[in-house]
Coordinates of C-alpha atoms in Angstrom, one line a residue:
M987 CA 153.4 146.4 133.6
I988 CA 150.2 145.1 135.4
L989 CA 148.0 147.7 137.0
T990 CA 146.3 146.0 139.9
N991 CA 143.4 147.3 142.1
E992 CA 145.8 147.2 145.1
L993 CA 148.3 149.5 143.3
L994 CA 145.5 151.9 142.2
F995 CA 144.0 151.9 145.7
D996 CA 147.4 152.9 147.2
Y997 CA 147.9 155.5 144.5
Q998 CA 144.8 157.4 145.5
R999 CA 146.0 157.7 149.0
C1000 CA 149.7 158.2 148.3
K1001 CA 151.3 158.1 144.8
R1002 CA 154.7 157.4 146.4
R1003 CA 153.4 154.4 148.3
S1004 CA 152.0 152.8 145.1
F1005 CA 155.4 153.4 143.4
L1006 CA 157.4 151.9 146.4
N1007 CA 155.1 148.9 146.5
A1008 CA 155.9 148.3 142.9
Y1009 CA 159.6 149.1 142.9
G1010 CA 160.8 149.8 146.4
D1011 CA 163.4 147.9 148.4
L1012 CA 161.3 145.6 150.6
R1013 CA 164.1 145.6 153.2
E1014 CA 163.1 149.2 154.0
V1015 CA 159.5 148.2 154.8
D1016 CA 158.5 148.7 158.5
P1017 CA 157.2 145.5 160.2
K1018 CA 153.4 145.5 160.8
T1019 CA 152.4 146.9 164.1
E1020 CA 150.3 145.0 166.5
L1021 CA 147.5 147.5 165.8
A1022 CA 147.8 147.0 162.0
L1023 CA 147.7 143.3 162.4
K1024 CA 144.6 143.5 164.6
I1025 CA 142.8 145.7 162.0
Q1026 CA 143.8 143.3 159.2
Q1027 CA 142.6 140.4 161.3
D1028 CA 139.3 142.1 162.1
S1029 CA 138.8 143.0 158.5
Q1030 CA 139.4 139.4 157.4
T1031 CA 137.0 138.1 160.0
H1032 CA 134.3 140.6 158.9
R1033 CA 134.8 139.4 155.3
E1034 CA 134.6 135.7 156.3
N1035 CA 131.5 136.3 158.3
I1036 CA 129.8 138.0 155.3
L1037 CA 130.8 135.2 153.0
A1038 CA 129.5 132.6 155.5
E1039 CA 126.0 134.1 155.2
M1040 CA 126.1 133.7 151.4
N1041 CA 126.0 130.7 149.0
V1042 CA 129.3 131.4 147.2
E1043 CA 131.7 129.4 145.0
K1044 CA 135.1 130.1 146.4
L1045 CA 138.2 130.0 144.2
P1046 CA 141.4 129.0 145.9
Y1047 CA 143.7 132.0 146.6
S1048 CA 146.7 131.8 144.3
R1049 CA 148.9 134.9 144.5
G1050 CA 151.4 135.0 141.7
N1051 CA 149.6 132.7 139.4
W1052 CA 147.1 135.3 138.3
A1053 CA 146.6 133.9 134.8
A1054 CA 145.5 130.5 136.1
S1055 CA 143.2 132.1 138.6
A1056 CA 141.7 134.4 135.9
R1057 CA 141.0 131.3 133.7
A1058 CA 139.3 129.6 136.6
T1059 CA 137.2 132.7 137.3
L1060 CA 136.2 132.9 133.6
D1061 CA 135.1 129.2 133.6
L1062 CA 132.8 129.9 136.5
M1063 CA 131.3 133.0 134.9
R1064 CA 130.7 131.0 131.7
Q1065 CA 128.9 128.4 133.8
G1066 CA 126.7 131.1 135.3
V1067 CA 127.7 130.4 138.9
E1068 CA 125.5 132.7 141.1
C1069 CA 128.2 134.1 143.3
I1070 CA 132.0 133.8 142.9
A1071 CA 134.4 134.7 145.8
N1072 CA 138.1 135.3 145.3
G1073 CA 137.7 135.8 141.6
V1074 CA 140.5 137.3 139.4
L1075 CA 139.8 139.5 136.4
L1076 CA 142.7 139.9 134.0
V1077 CA 142.7 141.9 130.8
E1078 CA 145.7 142.1 128.5
G1079 CA 146.4 145.6 127.3
T1080 CA 145.0 149.0 128.4
S1081 CA 142.7 149.9 125.5
S1082 CA 140.0 150.8 128.0
L1083 CA 142.2 153.5 129.6
P1084 CA 143.3 156.8 127.9
V1085 CA 147.0 155.9 128.1
E1086 CA 149.7 154.6 125.8
S1087 CA 151.2 151.3 127.1
S1088 CA 153.8 148.7 126.3
Q1089 CA 152.9 145.4 124.8
D1090 CA 153.0 143.5 128.1
A1091 CA 150.5 145.9 129.8
A1092 CA 147.6 144.4 131.7
L1093 CA 144.8 145.3 134.1
L1094 CA 144.1 143.0 137.1
S1095 CA 141.2 143.3 139.4
R1096 CA 140.2 141.2 142.4
P1097 CA 136.7 142.1 143.7
D1098 CA 135.6 140.2 146.8
L1099 CA 132.6 138.9 145.0
L1100 CA 131.2 138.6 141.5
V1101 CA 127.4 138.4 141.7
K1102 CA 125.2 137.1 138.9
Q1103 CA 122.4 139.4 137.7
A1104 CA 119.8 139.3 134.9
G1105 CA 121.0 140.9 131.7
K1106 CA 122.8 140.3 128.4
S1107 CA 126.5 139.5 128.2
I1108 CA 128.8 137.3 126.1
F1109 CA 128.0 134.5 128.5
G1110 CA 124.2 134.5 127.9
N1111 CA 121.2 136.0 129.7
W1112 CA 123.2 137.1 132.7
V1113 CA 125.9 139.6 133.7
Y1114 CA 128.1 139.9 136.7
I1115 CA 128.5 142.9 139.0
P1116 CA 131.5 143.5 141.4
V1117 CA 131.1 143.6 145.2
D1118 CA 133.7 144.6 147.7
I1119 CA 133.3 143.8 151.4
R1120 CA 134.7 146.7 153.5
F1121 CA 135.4 146.8 157.3
S1122 CA 134.6 150.6 157.2
K1123 CA 131.2 152.0 158.1
R1124 CA 131.5 154.7 155.4
P1125 CA 131.5 154.3 151.6
K1126 CA 134.8 156.2 151.2
R1127 CA 135.6 157.6 147.8
D1128 CA 138.6 155.4 147.3
Y1129 CA 136.5 152.3 147.9
Q1130 CA 134.0 153.5 145.3
I1131 CA 136.8 154.2 142.8
M1132 CA 137.9 150.6 143.3
A1133 CA 134.4 149.4 142.5
A1134 CA 134.5 151.5 139.3
F1135 CA 137.9 149.9 138.4
H1136 CA 136.5 146.4 138.9
S1137 CA 133.6 147.4 136.6
L1138 CA 136.0 148.6 133.9
V1139 CA 137.9 145.4 133.8
L1140 CA 134.8 143.3 134.1
A1141 CA 133.3 145.1 131.1
E1142 CA 136.2 144.0 129.0
I1143 CA 135.6 140.4 130.0
Q1144 CA 131.8 140.0 129.8
G1145 CA 131.3 142.5 126.9
V1146 CA 129.1 144.9 128.9
R1147 CA 129.7 147.3 131.7
P1148 CA 127.8 146.5 134.9
E1149 CA 125.1 149.0 135.7
V1150 CA 125.8 149.0 139.4
A1151 CA 128.5 147.9 141.9
W1152 CA 128.1 147.3 145.6
L1153 CA 130.0 147.8 148.8
I1154 CA 129.1 145.8 151.8
L1155 CA 129.9 148.0 154.8
R1156 CA 130.3 147.1 158.5
E1157 CA 127.0 147.5 160.3
K1158 CA 125.6 149.4 157.3
G1159 CA 125.0 146.7 154.8
K1160 CA 124.9 147.1 151.1
Y1161 CA 125.8 150.5 149.4
T1162 CA 125.1 151.0 145.7
V1163 CA 128.0 152.8 143.9
D1164 CA 127.0 155.4 141.3
L1165 CA 129.3 154.1 138.5
A1166 CA 128.1 156.6 135.9
A1167 CA 129.3 159.4 138.0
L1168 CA 132.6 157.8 139.0
M1169 CA 133.9 156.2 135.8
P1170 CA 135.4 159.4 134.3
L1171 CA 137.3 160.1 137.5
M1172 CA 138.4 156.5 137.9
S1173 CA 139.7 156.4 134.3
S1174 CA 141.7 159.5 134.8
I1175 CA 143.3 158.3 138.1
A1176 CA 144.0 154.9 136.7
A1177 CA 145.6 156.3 133.5
E1178 CA 147.8 158.6 135.6
C1179 CA 148.7 155.7 137.9
F1180 CA 149.6 153.4 135.0
H1181 CA 151.7 156.0 133.3
T1182 CA 153.6 156.8 136.6
L1183 CA 154.3 153.1 137.3
D1184 CA 154.9 152.0 133.7
K1185 CA 157.5 154.8 133.1
Q1186 CA 158.9 154.3 136.7
I1187 CA 158.5 158.0 137.5
E1188 CA 159.2 158.3 141.3
P1189 CA 156.6 160.6 142.8
E1190 CA 157.6 163.6 144.9
L1191 CA 158.0 162.9 148.6
F1192 CA 155.5 164.6 151.0
I1193 CA 155.1 163.7 154.6
S1194 CA 151.5 164.1 155.9
R1195 CA 151.7 163.1 159.5
H1196 CA 148.6 161.1 160.3
P1197 CA 148.1 159.0 157.1
C1198 CA 151.9 158.6 156.6
E1199 CA 152.4 157.1 160.1
M1200 CA 150.0 154.2 159.2
C1201 CA 152.1 153.4 156.1
R1202 CA 154.8 150.7 156.2
W1203 CA 157.1 152.9 154.2
F1204 CA 157.0 155.7 156.7
S1205 CA 160.4 155.2 158.3
S1206 CA 162.0 155.1 154.8
C1207 CA 160.3 158.3 153.6
H1208 CA 160.7 160.1 156.9
A1209 CA 164.5 159.3 157.0
I1210 CA 164.8 160.9 153.5
A1211 CA 162.7 163.9 154.5
K1212 CA 164.7 164.3 157.8
S1213 CA 168.0 164.2 156.0
T1214 CA 167.0 166.8 153.5
R1215 CA 165.1 169.0 155.9
H1216 CA 162.1 168.6 153.6
I1217 CA 159.6 171.5 154.1
S1218 CA 156.7 169.1 154.4
L1219 CA 158.0 168.3 157.9
L1220 CA 157.1 171.9 158.9
P1221 CA 153.8 172.2 160.7
G1222 CA 151.3 174.2 158.6
V1223 CA 152.7 173.0 155.3
T1224 CA 149.7 171.2 153.9
S1225 CA 149.8 169.4 150.5
K1226 CA 148.0 172.4 148.8
R1227 CA 150.4 174.9 150.4
Y1228 CA 153.3 172.7 149.4
E1229 CA 152.3 172.8 145.8
M1230 CA 152.1 176.6 146.0
L1231 CA 155.5 176.8 147.7
L1232 CA 157.0 174.7 144.9
K1233 CA 155.7 177.1 142.3
L1234 CA 157.3 179.9 144.2
N1235 CA 160.6 178.0 144.3
L1236 CA 160.4 178.0 148.1
T1237 CA 161.7 174.5 148.4
T1238 CA 164.0 174.7 151.4
V1239 CA 163.6 175.6 155.1
E1240 CA 166.2 178.4 154.6
A1241 CA 164.2 179.9 151.7
L1242 CA 161.0 179.9 153.6
A1243 CA 162.8 181.4 156.7
N1244 CA 163.8 184.4 154.6
V1245 CA 160.6 184.9 152.6
N1246 CA 158.7 188.2 152.6
P1247 CA 155.5 187.3 154.5
A1248 CA 153.5 190.0 152.8
E1249 CA 154.3 188.6 149.4
L1250 CA 153.7 185.0 150.5
A1251 CA 150.3 186.1 151.9
I1252 CA 149.2 187.2 148.5
H1253 CA 149.8 183.7 147.1
L1254 CA 148.0 182.1 150.1
L1255 CA 144.7 183.9 149.6
D1256 CA 143.0 181.1 147.7
N1257 CA 144.2 178.6 150.3
C1258 CA 142.7 180.9 153.1
R1259 CA 139.2 181.3 151.8
G1260 CA 140.2 184.7 150.2
E1261 CA 140.6 186.3 153.7
P1262 CA 143.6 188.6 153.8
D1263 CA 144.0 188.5 157.6
V1264 CA 144.0 184.7 157.6
A1265 CA 146.5 184.6 154.8
A1266 CA 148.8 187.1 156.5
E1267 CA 148.7 185.1 159.8
V1268 CA 149.5 181.8 158.0
A1269 CA 152.3 183.4 156.0
A1270 CA 153.9 184.9 159.2
T1271 CA 153.5 181.6 161.0
L1272 CA 155.1 179.6 158.2
K1273 CA 158.1 181.9 158.1
L1274 CA 158.5 181.7 161.9
Q1275 CA 158.2 177.9 161.8
A1276 CA 160.9 177.7 159.2
Q1277 CA 163.1 180.1 161.3
A1278 CA 162.6 178.0 164.4
V1279 CA 163.8 174.9 162.5
A1280 CA 166.6 176.7 160.7
Y1281 CA 168.0 178.0 163.9
N1282 CA 166.8 175.2 166.2
M1283 CA 165.3 177.5 168.6
A1284 CA 161.9 178.4 170.1
I1285 CA 160.5 181.7 169.0
P1286 CA 157.9 183.6 171.0
L1287 CA 154.7 184.7 169.3
P1288 CA 152.9 188.0 170.0
A1289 CA 150.4 186.2 172.2
P1290 CA 146.8 187.3 172.8
L1291 CA 146.1 188.8 176.2
D1292 CA 144.5 185.6 177.4
F1293 CA 147.9 183.9 176.9
A1294 CA 150.1 186.3 178.8
A1295 CA 152.8 184.9 181.0
A1296 CA 150.9 186.0 184.1
N1297 CA 148.0 183.7 183.2
L1298 CA 150.2 180.6 183.4
P1299 CA 151.4 180.9 187.0
T1300 CA 152.8 178.2 189.3
Y1301 CA 150.5 176.9 192.1
P1302 CA 151.4 175.0 195.3
V1303 CA 149.4 172.0 194.0
E1304 CA 148.8 171.3 190.3
L1305 CA 146.9 168.5 188.7
Y1306 CA 147.8 167.0 185.3
F1307 CA 145.0 165.0 183.7
D1308 CA 144.7 162.6 180.8
I1309 CA 141.9 160.2 179.7
E1310 CA 142.1 157.0 177.8
A1311 CA 138.9 156.0 176.0
Q1312 CA 137.4 153.3 173.7
P1313 CA 135.5 155.4 171.1
E1314 CA 133.5 152.5 169.5
M1315 CA 132.1 151.7 173.0
D1316 CA 131.7 155.4 173.8
L1317 CA 133.7 154.6 177.0
A1318 CA 136.2 156.6 179.0
F1319 CA 137.9 153.8 180.8
L1320 CA 140.8 155.6 182.5
H1321 CA 141.2 159.0 184.2
G1322 CA 144.8 159.5 185.0
V1323 CA 145.8 162.4 187.4
L1324 CA 149.3 163.4 188.4
V1325 CA 149.2 165.4 191.6
V1326 CA 152.2 167.7 191.8
D1327 CA 152.5 169.1 195.4
R1328 CA 155.3 171.6 195.3
T1329 CA 155.0 172.4 199.0
A1330 CA 155.5 168.8 200.0
R1331 CA 157.9 168.2 197.1
R1332 CA 155.9 165.2 196.0
Q1333 CA 154.4 163.8 192.9
I1334 CA 151.7 161.1 193.0
F1335 CA 150.0 159.5 190.1
Y1336 CA 146.4 158.4 190.6
P1337 CA 144.8 156.1 187.9
F1338 CA 141.0 155.7 188.1
L1339 CA 140.3 152.7 185.9
A1340 CA 137.1 151.0 184.7
E1341 CA 138.2 147.4 184.5
R1342 CA 134.8 146.6 183.0
P1343 CA 132.8 148.9 180.8
E1344 CA 130.0 149.0 183.3
D1345 CA 132.5 150.5 185.8
E1346 CA 132.8 153.8 183.9
G1347 CA 130.6 155.6 186.4
I1348 CA 132.7 154.4 189.3
A1349 CA 135.9 155.6 187.8
W1350 CA 134.2 159.0 187.1
A1351 CA 133.1 159.3 190.7
Q1352 CA 136.6 158.5 192.0
F1353 CA 138.1 161.1 189.7
L1354 CA 135.7 163.7 191.0
Q1355 CA 136.5 162.8 194.6
L1356 CA 140.2 163.4 194.0
V1357 CA 140.0 166.7 192.1
E1358 CA 137.6 168.1 194.8
R1359 CA 140.2 167.5 197.4
Y1360 CA 142.3 170.2 195.8
P1361 CA 139.6 172.9 194.9
Q1362 CA 142.2 175.6 194.2
A1363 CA 144.5 173.5 192.0
P1364 CA 144.4 174.1 188.2
I1365 CA 143.9 171.0 186.0
F1366 CA 146.3 171.0 183.1
H1367 CA 145.6 168.8 180.1
F1368 CA 146.5 168.7 176.4
C1369 CA 143.8 169.3 173.7
E1370 CA 140.1 169.6 174.1
Y1371 CA 139.2 165.9 174.7
E1372 CA 139.4 166.0 178.5
A1373 CA 137.1 169.0 178.8
Q1374 CA 134.6 167.5 176.3
T1375 CA 134.6 164.2 178.1
V1376 CA 134.0 165.8 181.5
K1377 CA 130.9 167.5 180.1
K1378 CA 129.6 164.2 178.6
L1379 CA 130.2 162.1 181.7
G1380 CA 128.7 164.8 184.0
R1381 CA 125.5 164.6 182.0
R1382 CA 125.6 160.9 181.6
Y1383 CA 125.9 160.2 185.3
G1384 CA 123.6 162.9 186.6
T1385 CA 126.4 164.9 188.2
P1386 CA 125.1 168.3 189.3
S1387 CA 126.0 170.8 186.6
S1388 CA 127.5 173.2 189.1
Q1389 CA 130.0 170.5 190.1
W1390 CA 131.3 169.6 186.7
R1391 CA 131.1 173.1 185.3
S1392 CA 133.3 174.4 188.2
L1393 CA 135.9 171.9 187.1
L1394 CA 136.0 173.3 183.6
Y1395 CA 136.9 176.7 185.0
R1396 CA 140.0 175.1 186.4
F1397 CA 141.0 173.4 183.1
V1398 CA 144.1 174.7 181.3
D1399 CA 144.6 173.4 177.8
L1400 CA 148.4 173.4 177.2
H1401 CA 148.0 172.6 173.5
K1402 CA 146.4 176.0 173.1
W1403 CA 149.2 177.6 175.1
A1404 CA 151.9 175.9 173.0
T1405 CA 150.3 176.9 169.7
K1406 CA 149.3 180.5 170.7
T1407 CA 152.5 181.6 172.4
V1408 CA 155.5 180.0 170.8
V1409 CA 156.8 178.4 167.6
M1410 CA 159.1 175.4 168.2
P1411 CA 161.5 173.5 166.0
V1412 CA 159.3 170.5 165.8
E1413 CA 157.5 168.5 163.1
S1414 CA 154.1 168.7 164.8
Y1415 CA 152.5 170.1 168.0
S1416 CA 151.4 166.8 169.4
L1417 CA 152.2 166.1 173.0
K1418 CA 154.7 163.3 172.1
T1419 CA 156.6 165.6 169.7
L1420 CA 156.8 168.5 172.0
A1421 CA 157.7 166.5 175.1
R1422 CA 160.4 164.6 173.2
W1423 CA 161.9 167.9 172.0
L1424 CA 162.1 168.8 175.6
G1425 CA 164.0 165.6 176.4
F1426 CA 161.1 163.5 177.8
E1427 CA 160.7 159.9 176.7
W1428 CA 157.9 157.5 177.1
R1429 CA 159.0 154.3 178.9
N1430 CA 157.2 152.2 176.3
K1431 CA 158.3 153.7 173.0
K1432 CA 155.6 151.8 171.0
A1433 CA 152.7 152.9 173.1
N1434 CA 150.1 155.4 171.8
G1435 CA 146.4 156.1 172.2
A1436 CA 145.4 153.7 169.5
Q1437 CA 147.5 151.0 171.0
C1438 CA 145.9 151.6 174.4
I1439 CA 142.5 150.9 172.8
L1440 CA 143.8 147.6 171.5
W1441 CA 145.3 146.7 174.9
Y1442 CA 142.0 147.5 176.6
N1443 CA 140.1 145.3 174.1
Q1444 CA 142.6 142.5 174.7
W1445 CA 142.1 142.9 178.5
L1446 CA 138.4 142.5 178.1
E1447 CA 138.9 139.4 176.0
N1448 CA 141.3 137.9 178.6
P1449 CA 140.8 139.5 182.1
E1450 CA 143.1 136.9 183.7
D1451 CA 146.1 138.7 182.2
R1452 CA 146.7 142.2 183.7
Q1453 CA 149.8 142.9 181.5
H1454 CA 147.7 144.9 179.0
L1455 CA 146.2 147.0 181.9
D1456 CA 149.7 147.7 183.3
S1457 CA 150.9 148.9 179.9
I1458 CA 147.9 151.3 179.6
L1459 CA 148.6 152.7 183.1
L1460 CA 152.3 153.2 182.3
Y1461 CA 151.4 155.0 179.1
N1462 CA 148.8 157.2 180.8
E1463 CA 151.1 158.1 183.6
D1464 CA 153.8 159.1 181.1
D1465 CA 151.2 161.2 179.2
C1466 CA 150.5 163.1 182.5
R1467 CA 154.2 163.5 183.2
A1468 CA 154.8 164.8 179.7
T1469 CA 152.1 167.3 180.2
Y1470 CA 153.8 168.5 183.4
I1471 CA 157.2 168.8 181.6
L1472 CA 155.6 170.9 178.9
K1473 CA 153.9 173.2 181.4
E1474 CA 157.1 173.7 183.3
W1475 CA 159.0 174.6 180.1
L1476 CA 156.2 176.9 178.9
S1477 CA 156.0 178.7 182.2
G1478 CA 159.8 179.3 182.3
F1479 CA 160.0 180.3 178.6
L1480 CA 157.1 182.8 178.8
N1481 CA 158.4 184.3 182.0
Q1482 CA 161.8 184.8 180.4
V1483 CA 160.1 186.4 177.4
Y1484 CA 158.2 188.7 179.8
R1485 CA 161.3 189.7 181.7
N1486 CA 163.2 190.4 178.4
H1487 CA 160.3 192.6 177.3
E1488 CA 160.2 194.5 180.6
R1489 CA 164.0 195.0 180.5
L1490 CA 163.8 196.4 176.9
S1491 CA 160.8 198.7 177.8
S1492 CA 162.5 200.2 180.9

């Protein structure tokens, strides 16, 4: 068993992913998405740009022949080469970790750079420190743990532990890792990871929506979770709450659907900052969520007064609004508005697009002109981003505050309505999940917000090809139509709940 820095890195983020990378059926791996390939390419370009600025000795990349690469690295270290790229550090055995291991155990580390520094080692009056080049702007903990692992393996080779390790971050430059603080934690994680992989102990499955969707094993894990109705698919079941539910033997949807919420709330106190009211609300919601899934039905919540059925009326004209943006450029490049005219029985989609970043103000002005043509129409959107962006653009382009503030009074956040008034048999309360449960489908099944950012970047790189813009417009229109579908369903559902309540009260 060889513990590599790649396996350890994955183990920090998901124990199961590390296990599957070591032992899983590669036929079940999802193909890399266009977005994942772009991130990988950008990361590699960033790395090559950094290396081009340095005087480095590059070792040829030789995956699979690690022993030969490790010997070549060791030769360069003995020679005292100033900076080694693509080095391989290989140590037989795991004596440096608090773990029992088999005879063929080894640790393998591949820092981006080994940089020579003054000091004492088995090589002479110099030592090497590990350096990783990261595309991130932040020194995330898992990156720092990797630097500590490099240092552990490097210490076995050169006879002395490096005093420091570096991360080279995008736009931020060099970051010094506090090895003394991180070594105990790294050793503990590495020992646990080695034991899990060496003994082939398959980690418990847990679906955590956002990180899992970026993993190439997601389809495989999700299929298992779906077939078993795994409770991690229930909204509100976080990893900490899942551990607590396991201890209570609440391991099925049916068990959670029949739990006593008052008893569950007691166990949730620590997870809810010790606040009994919060714990009681979470317990009640978890039970309702399990019931919704168990019976495949929407269940009304005792909604606050602001979310009464009468406050979500139907208007002659309604606007459905969605923005596409490029966060790194701080750019809102598309304002999509679906105008639903019930009197004329007509629906028209208006896209206000900034084909160039400098056209953002023009698209903003065009959006304002449209919404002011319908001063009485509510503006439905999903989540807070649209309202936040209207505030930002109003200030950025000197729009009179009375003008953009009056718009905000017309805004109706349907995500709030969906989460405050009803529990649905869904895995999340994202627009895509809710609309798909209602039978709506996006015309481009691979499209999402992150993909739109990539398409817009590709359009800017090649403005002769409008295919990427067309894909963005199609996706944005479908987002607006999905918002409309959700509003129609919510309005009908809440009115039915209101009528049932009135009938029972009379």
